[in-house]
Structures are given as structure tokens and as C-alpha cells.
mmCIF file of C-alpha atoms in Angstrom:
data_model
loop_
_atom_site.group_PDB
_atom_site.id
_atom_site.type_symbol
_atom_site.label_atom_id
_atom_site.label_comp_id
_atom_site.label_asym_id
_atom_site.label_seq_id
_atom_site.Cartn_x
_atom_site.Cartn_y
_atom_site.Cartn_z
ATOM 1 C CA UNK A 1 0.000 0.000 0.000
ATOM 2 C CA UNK A 2 2.955 2.299 0.685
ATOM 3 C CA UNK A 3 4.320 1.602 -2.782
ATOM 4 C CA UNK A 4 0.964 2.259 -4.436
ATOM 5 C CA UNK A 5 0.671 5.583 -2.580
ATOM 6 C CA UNK A 6 4.153 6.684 -3.642
ATOM 7 C CA UNK A 7 3.716 5.636 -7.257
ATOM 8 C CA UNK A 8 0.361 7.407 -7.560
ATOM 9 C CA UNK A 9 1.775 10.560 -5.956
ATOM 10 C CA UNK A 10 4.783 10.544 -8.294
ATOM 11 C CA UNK A 11 2.559 10.029 -11.339
ATOM 12 C CA UNK A 12 0.250 12.888 -10.309
ATOM 13 C CA UNK A 13 3.273 15.153 -9.682
ATOM 14 C CA UNK A 14 4.837 14.404 -13.056
ATOM 15 C CA UNK A 15 1.553 14.824 -14.900
ATOM 16 C CA UNK A 16 0.673 18.153 -13.254
ATOM 17 C CA UNK A 17 4.226 19.429 -13.836
ATOM 18 C CA UNK A 18 3.995 18.518 -17.506
ATOM 19 C CA UNK A 19 0.569 20.142 -17.860
ATOM 20 C CA UNK A 20 1.847 23.285 -16.123
ATOM 21 C CA UNK A 21 4.705 23.615 -18.592
ATOM 22 C CA UNK A 22 2.774 22.596 -21.707
ATOM 23 C CA UNK A 23 -0.312 24.795 -21.219
ATOM 24 C CA UNK A 24 -0.340 27.833 -23.523
ATOM 25 C CA UNK A 25 -2.778 29.920 -21.421
ATOM 26 C CA UNK A 26 -0.947 31.611 -18.567
ATOM 27 C CA UNK A 27 -3.948 31.685 -16.217
ATOM 28 C CA UNK A 28 -4.371 27.926 -16.431
ATOM 29 C CA UNK A 29 -0.660 27.416 -15.909
ATOM 30 C CA UNK A 30 -0.800 29.397 -12.642
ATOM 31 C CA UNK A 31 -3.684 27.350 -11.250
ATOM 32 C CA UNK A 32 -1.975 24.104 -12.251
ATOM 33 C CA UNK A 33 1.160 25.399 -10.536
ATOM 34 C CA UNK A 34 -0.825 25.819 -7.302
ATOM 35 C CA UNK A 35 -2.029 22.225 -7.649
ATOM 36 C CA UNK A 36 1.546 21.115 -8.278
ATOM 37 C CA UNK A 37 2.680 22.908 -5.113
ATOM 38 C CA UNK A 38 0.029 21.134 -3.027
ATOM 39 C CA UNK A 39 1.078 17.748 -4.415
ATOM 40 C CA UNK A 40 4.727 18.606 -3.729
ATOM 41 C CA UNK A 41 3.801 19.290 -0.089
ATOM 42 C CA UNK A 42 2.480 15.742 0.110
ATOM 43 C CA UNK A 43 5.660 14.432 -1.515
ATOM 44 C CA UNK A 44 7.880 16.157 1.063
ATOM 45 C CA UNK A 45 5.660 14.843 3.858
ATOM 46 C CA UNK A 46 6.033 11.372 2.370
ATOM 47 C CA UNK A 47 9.834 11.776 2.265
ATOM 48 C CA UNK A 48 9.887 12.390 6.048
ATOM 49 C CA UNK A 49 10.810 16.057 5.690
ATOM 50 C CA UNK A 50 8.033 17.861 7.588
ATOM 51 C CA UNK A 51 9.967 21.126 7.818
ATOM 52 C CA UNK A 52 10.364 21.366 4.039
ATOM 53 C CA UNK A 53 6.721 20.363 3.664
ATOM 54 C CA UNK A 54 5.821 23.236 6.014
ATOM 55 C CA UNK A 55 7.818 25.695 3.905
ATOM 56 C CA UNK A 56 6.300 24.356 0.701
ATOM 57 C CA UNK A 57 2.773 24.611 2.112
ATOM 58 C CA UNK A 58 3.305 28.198 3.252
ATOM 59 C CA UNK A 59 5.269 29.498 0.267
ATOM 60 C CA UNK A 60 4.241 27.267 -2.620
ATOM 61 C CA UNK A 61 0.556 26.850 -1.934
ATOM 62 C CA UNK A 62 -0.189 30.099 -0.107
ATOM 63 C CA UNK A 63 1.999 33.021 -1.078
ATOM 64 C CA UNK A 64 3.276 32.146 -4.548
ATOM 65 C CA UNK A 65 -0.173 31.139 -5.736
ATOM 66 C CA UNK A 66 -1.768 34.396 -4.626
ATOM 67 C CA UNK A 67 1.106 36.495 -5.985
ATOM 68 C CA UNK A 68 1.104 34.766 -9.376
ATOM 69 C CA UNK A 69 -2.686 35.086 -9.706
ATOM 70 C CA UNK A 70 -2.399 38.792 -8.939
ATOM 71 C CA UNK A 71 0.449 39.168 -11.427
ATOM 72 C CA UNK A 72 -1.630 37.514 -14.158
ATOM 73 C CA UNK A 73 -4.506 39.884 -13.426
ATOM 74 C CA UNK A 74 -2.172 42.889 -13.610
ATOM 75 C CA UNK A 75 -0.659 41.666 -16.886
ATOM 76 C CA UNK A 76 -4.084 41.116 -18.354
ATOM 77 C CA UNK A 77 -5.290 44.569 -17.298
ATOM 78 C CA UNK A 78 -2.280 46.149 -18.989
ATOM 79 C CA UNK A 79 -2.425 44.095 -22.194
ATOM 80 C CA UNK A 80 -5.971 42.874 -22.913
ATOM 81 C CA UNK A 81 -4.852 40.723 -25.862
ATOM 82 C CA UNK A 82 -2.136 38.759 -24.161
ATOM 83 C CA UNK A 83 -0.569 36.011 -26.290
ATOM 84 C CA UNK A 84 -2.476 32.750 -26.229
ATOM 85 C CA UNK A 85 -4.935 33.968 -23.673
ATOM 86 C CA UNK A 86 -7.768 34.481 -26.075
ATOM 87 C CA UNK A 87 -9.761 31.424 -26.972
ATOM 88 C CA UNK B 1 -1.607 4.000 18.013
ATOM 89 C CA UNK B 2 -2.224 0.343 17.355
ATOM 90 C CA UNK B 3 -1.442 -1.454 14.147
ATOM 91 C CA UNK B 4 -4.868 -1.835 12.590
ATOM 92 C CA UNK B 5 -5.669 1.875 12.915
ATOM 93 C CA UNK B 6 -2.396 2.811 11.219
ATOM 94 C CA UNK B 7 -3.206 0.470 8.339
ATOM 95 C CA UNK B 8 -6.684 1.968 8.074
ATOM 96 C CA UNK B 9 -5.291 5.519 8.089
ATOM 97 C CA UNK B 10 -2.926 4.665 5.248
ATOM 98 C CA UNK B 11 -5.732 3.015 3.290
ATOM 99 C CA UNK B 12 -7.954 6.089 3.665
ATOM 100 C CA UNK B 13 -5.016 8.323 2.660
ATOM 101 C CA UNK B 14 -4.521 6.226 -0.477
ATOM 102 C CA UNK B 15 -8.219 6.499 -1.273
ATOM 103 C CA UNK B 16 -8.100 10.287 -0.895
ATOM 104 C CA UNK B 17 -5.065 10.404 -3.187
ATOM 105 C CA UNK B 18 -7.041 8.476 -5.820
ATOM 106 C CA UNK B 19 -9.767 11.109 -5.443
ATOM 107 C CA UNK B 20 -7.162 13.813 -6.031
ATOM 108 C CA UNK B 21 -6.062 12.062 -9.202
ATOM 109 C CA UNK B 22 -9.639 12.284 -10.456
ATOM 110 C CA UNK B 23 -9.870 15.951 -9.453
ATOM 111 C CA UNK B 24 -6.687 16.632 -11.424
ATOM 112 C CA UNK B 25 -8.732 16.010 -14.548
ATOM 113 C CA UNK B 26 -11.096 18.842 -13.602
ATOM 114 C CA UNK B 27 -8.162 21.109 -12.810
ATOM 115 C CA UNK B 28 -6.632 20.437 -16.219
ATOM 116 C CA UNK B 29 -9.710 20.943 -18.370
ATOM 117 C CA UNK B 30 -12.613 22.460 -16.415
ATOM 118 C CA UNK B 31 -14.374 24.807 -18.821
ATOM 119 C CA UNK B 32 -14.158 28.037 -16.803
ATOM 120 C CA UNK B 33 -11.257 29.381 -14.701
ATOM 121 C CA UNK B 34 -13.440 29.078 -11.592
ATOM 122 C CA UNK B 35 -13.756 25.315 -12.112
ATOM 123 C CA UNK B 36 -9.983 24.956 -12.173
ATOM 124 C CA UNK B 37 -9.708 27.038 -9.021
ATOM 125 C CA UNK B 38 -12.330 24.896 -7.269
ATOM 126 C CA UNK B 39 -10.268 21.820 -8.102
ATOM 127 C CA UNK B 40 -7.214 23.541 -6.606
ATOM 128 C CA UNK B 41 -9.218 24.277 -3.429
ATOM 129 C CA UNK B 42 -10.279 20.624 -3.251
ATOM 130 C CA UNK B 43 -6.583 19.742 -3.463
ATOM 131 C CA UNK B 44 -6.005 21.993 -0.458
ATOM 132 C CA UNK B 45 -8.626 20.439 1.809
ATOM 133 C CA UNK B 46 -8.006 16.843 0.712
ATOM 134 C CA UNK B 47 -4.290 17.441 1.073
ATOM 135 C CA UNK B 48 -4.898 18.558 4.667
ATOM 136 C CA UNK B 49 -6.755 15.308 5.301
ATOM 137 C CA UNK B 50 -3.989 13.210 3.724
ATOM 138 C CA UNK B 51 -1.306 14.955 5.792
ATOM 139 C CA UNK B 52 -3.160 14.288 9.043
ATOM 140 C CA UNK B 53 -3.697 10.659 8.074
ATOM 141 C CA UNK B 54 -0.015 10.262 7.152
ATOM 142 C CA UNK B 55 0.971 11.723 10.528
ATOM 143 C CA UNK B 56 -0.884 8.840 12.174
ATOM 144 C CA UNK B 57 0.159 6.172 9.661
ATOM 145 C CA UNK B 58 3.797 6.068 10.666
ATOM 146 C CA UNK B 59 4.831 9.597 9.687
ATOM 147 C CA UNK B 60 6.215 12.095 12.154
ATOM 148 C CA UNK B 61 3.779 14.014 14.394
ATOM 149 C CA UNK B 62 5.089 17.289 12.961
ATOM 150 C CA UNK B 63 2.951 16.623 9.896
ATOM 151 C CA UNK B 64 -0.058 17.821 11.918
ATOM 152 C CA UNK B 65 1.574 21.266 11.975
ATOM 153 C CA UNK B 66 2.001 21.108 8.216
ATOM 154 C CA UNK B 67 -1.692 20.264 7.875
ATOM 155 C CA UNK B 68 -2.591 23.246 10.079
ATOM 156 C CA UNK B 69 -0.527 25.580 7.865
ATOM 157 C CA UNK B 70 -2.024 24.116 4.715
ATOM 158 C CA UNK B 71 -5.590 24.570 6.006
ATOM 159 C CA UNK B 72 -4.800 28.200 6.806
ATOM 160 C CA UNK B 73 -3.029 29.136 3.611
ATOM 161 C CA UNK B 74 -4.768 27.109 0.919
ATOM 162 C CA UNK B 75 -7.720 29.505 1.139
ATOM 163 C CA UNK B 76 -5.565 32.571 0.439
ATOM 164 C CA UNK B 77 -5.126 31.706 -3.224
ATOM 165 C CA UNK B 78 -8.880 31.113 -3.501
ATOM 166 C CA UNK B 79 -9.632 34.551 -2.069
ATOM 167 C CA UNK B 80 -6.982 36.147 -4.303
ATOM 168 C CA UNK B 81 -8.530 34.427 -7.294
ATOM 169 C CA UNK B 82 -12.044 35.644 -6.538
ATOM 170 C CA UNK B 83 -11.053 39.183 -5.584
ATOM 171 C CA UNK B 84 -8.305 39.975 -8.069
ATOM 172 C CA UNK B 85 -7.768 37.432 -10.816
ATOM 173 C CA UNK B 86 -11.153 36.320 -12.163
ATOM 174 C CA UNK B 87 -11.929 39.072 -14.613
ATOM 175 C CA UNK B 88 -14.529 37.464 -16.767
ATOM 176 C CA UNK B 89 -15.010 36.101 -20.193
ATOM 177 C CA UNK B 90 -11.440 35.559 -21.312
ATOM 178 C CA UNK B 91 -11.323 31.798 -20.956
ATOM 179 C CA UNK B 92 -15.017 31.202 -20.573
ATOM 180 C CA UNK B 93 -16.570 28.041 -21.987
ATOM 181 C CA UNK B 94 -13.635 26.823 -24.024
ATOM 182 C CA UNK B 95 -12.771 23.162 -24.545
ATOM 183 C CA UNK B 96 -15.757 21.958 -22.616
ATOM 184 C CA UNK C 1 -12.097 -1.223 21.518
ATOM 185 C CA UNK C 2 -15.075 1.092 21.304
ATOM 186 C CA UNK C 3 -12.779 3.967 20.400
ATOM 187 C CA UNK C 4 -11.248 1.902 17.599
ATOM 188 C CA UNK C 5 -14.660 1.119 16.163
ATOM 189 C CA UNK C 6 -15.665 4.768 16.372
ATOM 190 C CA UNK C 7 -12.427 5.830 14.662
ATOM 191 C CA UNK C 8 -13.009 3.335 11.857
ATOM 192 C CA UNK C 9 -16.541 4.568 11.401
ATOM 193 C CA UNK C 10 -15.537 8.247 11.334
ATOM 194 C CA UNK C 11 -12.628 7.680 8.941
ATOM 195 C CA UNK C 12 -14.853 5.757 6.548
ATOM 196 C CA UNK C 13 -17.531 8.452 6.757
ATOM 197 C CA UNK C 14 -14.897 11.104 6.002
ATOM 198 C CA UNK C 15 -13.692 9.100 3.003
ATOM 199 C CA UNK C 16 -17.279 8.846 1.741
ATOM 200 C CA UNK C 17 -17.790 12.612 2.032
ATOM 201 C CA UNK C 18 -14.494 13.352 0.265
ATOM 202 C CA UNK C 19 -15.507 10.945 -2.489
ATOM 203 C CA UNK C 20 -18.910 12.623 -2.808
ATOM 204 C CA UNK C 21 -17.237 16.027 -3.068
ATOM 205 C CA UNK C 22 -14.836 14.857 -5.774
ATOM 206 C CA UNK C 23 -17.623 13.144 -7.683
ATOM 207 C CA UNK C 24 -19.709 16.323 -7.483
ATOM 208 C CA UNK C 25 -16.802 18.414 -8.719
ATOM 209 C CA UNK C 26 -16.461 16.120 -11.710
ATOM 210 C CA UNK C 27 -20.127 15.630 -12.550
ATOM 211 C CA UNK C 28 -22.029 18.789 -11.586
ATOM 212 C CA UNK C 29 -22.901 21.165 -14.416
ATOM 213 C CA UNK C 30 -21.861 24.678 -13.299
ATOM 214 C CA UNK C 31 -19.815 26.729 -10.861
ATOM 215 C CA UNK C 32 -22.457 27.127 -8.165
ATOM 216 C CA UNK C 33 -23.275 23.425 -7.900
ATOM 217 C CA UNK C 34 -19.580 22.502 -7.903
ATOM 218 C CA UNK C 35 -19.045 24.987 -5.081
ATOM 219 C CA UNK C 36 -21.757 23.168 -3.156
ATOM 220 C CA UNK C 37 -20.004 19.808 -3.672
ATOM 221 C CA UNK C 38 -16.640 21.278 -2.659
ATOM 222 C CA UNK C 39 -18.082 22.628 0.599
ATOM 223 C CA UNK C 40 -19.307 19.127 1.520
ATOM 224 C CA UNK C 41 -15.817 17.680 1.110
ATOM 225 C CA UNK C 42 -14.234 20.589 3.015
ATOM 226 C CA UNK C 43 -16.541 20.661 5.993
ATOM 227 C CA UNK C 44 -17.872 17.165 6.584
ATOM 228 C CA UNK C 45 -15.099 15.062 5.060
ATOM 229 C CA UNK C 46 -12.244 16.832 6.820
ATOM 230 C CA UNK C 47 -14.295 17.122 10.010
ATOM 231 C CA UNK C 48 -14.998 13.378 10.189
ATOM 232 C CA UNK C 49 -11.371 12.453 9.466
ATOM 233 C CA UNK C 50 -10.069 14.882 12.101
ATOM 234 C CA UNK C 51 -12.575 13.747 14.735
ATOM 235 C CA UNK C 52 -11.751 10.099 14.037
ATOM 236 C CA UNK C 53 -8.015 10.677 14.422
ATOM 237 C CA UNK C 54 -8.408 12.897 17.488
ATOM 238 C CA UNK C 55 -9.953 9.898 19.276
ATOM 239 C CA UNK C 56 -6.676 8.024 18.738
ATOM 240 C CA UNK C 57 -4.355 10.849 19.816
ATOM 241 C CA UNK C 58 -1.724 10.090 22.449
ATOM 242 C CA UNK C 59 -2.193 13.300 24.428
ATOM 243 C CA UNK C 60 -4.824 15.963 24.879
ATOM 244 C CA UNK C 61 -2.607 18.561 23.201
ATOM 245 C CA UNK C 62 -2.409 16.555 19.979
ATOM 246 C CA UNK C 63 -6.172 15.966 19.990
ATOM 247 C CA UNK C 64 -6.873 19.676 20.497
ATOM 248 C CA UNK C 65 -4.446 20.598 17.736
ATOM 249 C CA UNK C 66 -6.257 18.219 15.393
ATOM 250 C CA UNK C 67 -9.604 19.675 16.332
ATOM 251 C CA UNK C 68 -8.236 23.220 15.867
ATOM 252 C CA UNK C 69 -7.736 22.509 12.163
ATOM 253 C CA UNK C 70 -11.449 22.004 11.623
ATOM 254 C CA UNK C 71 -12.732 25.525 12.498
ATOM 255 C CA UNK C 72 -9.954 26.967 10.357
ATOM 256 C CA UNK C 73 -11.073 24.861 7.411
ATOM 257 C CA UNK C 74 -14.697 25.858 8.053
ATOM 258 C CA UNK C 75 -13.870 29.578 8.056
ATOM 259 C CA UNK C 76 -11.669 29.266 4.974
ATOM 260 C CA UNK C 77 -14.228 27.255 3.032
ATOM 261 C CA UNK C 78 -17.068 29.613 3.934
ATOM 262 C CA UNK C 79 -15.064 32.695 2.953
ATOM 263 C CA UNK C 80 -13.890 31.202 -0.337
ATOM 264 C CA UNK C 81 -17.347 29.887 -1.220
ATOM 265 C CA UNK C 82 -19.018 33.235 -0.572
ATOM 266 C CA UNK C 83 -16.323 35.114 -2.423
ATOM 267 C CA UNK C 84 -16.328 32.937 -5.552
ATOM 268 C CA UNK C 85 -20.122 32.714 -5.729
ATOM 269 C CA UNK C 86 -20.499 36.496 -5.428
ATOM 270 C CA UNK C 87 -17.863 37.046 -8.102
ATOM 271 C CA UNK C 88 -19.546 34.541 -10.426
ATOM 272 C CA UNK C 89 -22.898 36.219 -9.895
ATOM 273 C CA UNK C 90 -21.395 39.646 -10.606
ATOM 274 C CA UNK C 91 -19.740 38.359 -13.778
ATOM 275 C CA UNK C 92 -23.116 37.168 -14.989
ATOM 276 C CA UNK C 93 -22.657 33.393 -14.787
ATOM 277 C CA UNK C 94 -26.189 32.078 -15.136
ATOM 278 C CA UNK C 95 -27.120 29.301 -12.675
ATOM 279 C CA UNK C 96 -27.772 25.975 -14.340
ATOM 280 C CA UNK C 97 -31.398 24.889 -14.607
ATOM 281 C CA UNK C 98 -32.852 21.635 -15.746
ATOM 282 C CA UNK C 99 -33.832 21.910 -19.383
ATOM 283 C CA UNK C 100 -37.470 21.518 -20.291
ATOM 284 C CA UNK C 101 -37.920 18.779 -22.812
#
């Protein structure tokens, strides 16, 4: 059961990382990056590194997500026709 | 903590991780930006549950502190999304 | 022995609520209904799991710390749900209604 948990977590991490990099729309990439950060918190917890998991939860999931979302909004307000953001 | 409860905690954690794998699909292709954000919020709360379960299934007790931080901070990105980042029709209803 | 049975019951109930929330997020038709499903997973699922594990805690401090997570999650989920629903309503997202045949 431990092995299944680790394999599933690794697969989800790799897939969300790939989607984050491959997505053309920047808003989607930011949200997928938040998801990736949350999964990475679980990975650090699984690797018996609770202090790094704490840092990842605070910085990766909380602060970076909010800052990147705000940055996307500011970019979009400045340039309404941002590359690849129109459908 | 006896043995059977630790096994059960790990089994429930695995089940929640399977749920997260399904929610990843919604995060990747939900039609509106809000749907993706809701999937990210589900990752936050389910991740809190998994961390607490892992703390009891053989992990270190410090993982409860990590879960506390995650529960506090996962909502911040949701609030930032609703207040600042969701501007409207840009990505609406694509690739449904 | 009774505590173990209660823990098992609460953990399974939490798993069921998390599953219902995920299923709702995948299957429901619009933002408002998905928000409803998400709140179930947040509040009841996490609450049942935390209560079940708090029964097995070694000391009172650990149990109280576990139970302190739940109100935080409740406040966060309520704030986010209100905020996103109000934003969706202001942006003109029309609530889904069952189509007449």
C-alpha cells in the first residue's frame, strides 16, 4: 500500500508538472502550478521532511499562488490581448 | 496508536489520493477558470486530510503542523482568485 | 475497543464525504453546484477524518491541535465559497437549470 501511494503521488506530480509547462494559457498554468505545489507538499511529507513540507505549504501553496494570480490579473489589465490567452 | 488503525489511516489516505487524481482532470480541463480554481481548493482540503492521516500512519507528528498551515493558507489563493484574478469572459466556456 | 470502532466509522464516513465532493466536482454542471459539492468535502469530510483521528491521539494537546484545524477549514471554506459565488454572480454566470424537454 505504501508503494501504491508513492507511485500514484509521483505520477500525479509528473503529470501536473507537464501540464503546467505545456499549457499555452498563462492563467491555467498558474492554477496548475498551485495544484503542483500542493502535491509537492504531500511528496515532502512522504519523504519524512516535515519542515520542508511546512515551507512548501506556506510558500508554494499560499503566497506564490496568490502572488502569481495577482500578477496575471495585472498583466491582463495592462495588455488585454495577451498572447495565447484568447480562446 | 495500534497497528490496525495505522493500516486503516494509510488506506484512507490512499483512497483520498485516488480522489485527487480524479480531481486533477477537472483542474486540467474544467471549462471556466473558476472550475480549475475549485479543483485547486479541493486539493487543499483533501491534502490537509492526507497529511493528518499520514501523521498517524507512521509519519512524524510534525505533519499535523504542516496540515494546520495548509488549512490556513490554501484559502488565500482562492480569495486572491475571486477578488483579483477572475476578470470574466477571457477563458469562458472553451474546450468543454 | 469502542474507540477503535468509532475511529473506523468516522474515517470511513470522512472518506465517503471526500468521495462525494470529488464526484460532485467532476459531474455537476456549473460553478455554483460545484461549489456546493466542494463545501461538503471541506466541511464534513475533513471534520470526520479529524474527529476520528483525534480519538486516537496520544495526548490531549495533539487531539486539540487536530480539532483546531477544523474551524480553520470551516472559516476558509465559507469565505472562499461566498467570495467565488459572489464574483460569479457579478460576472453574470447564469445558474444551471434543468432543461425543459
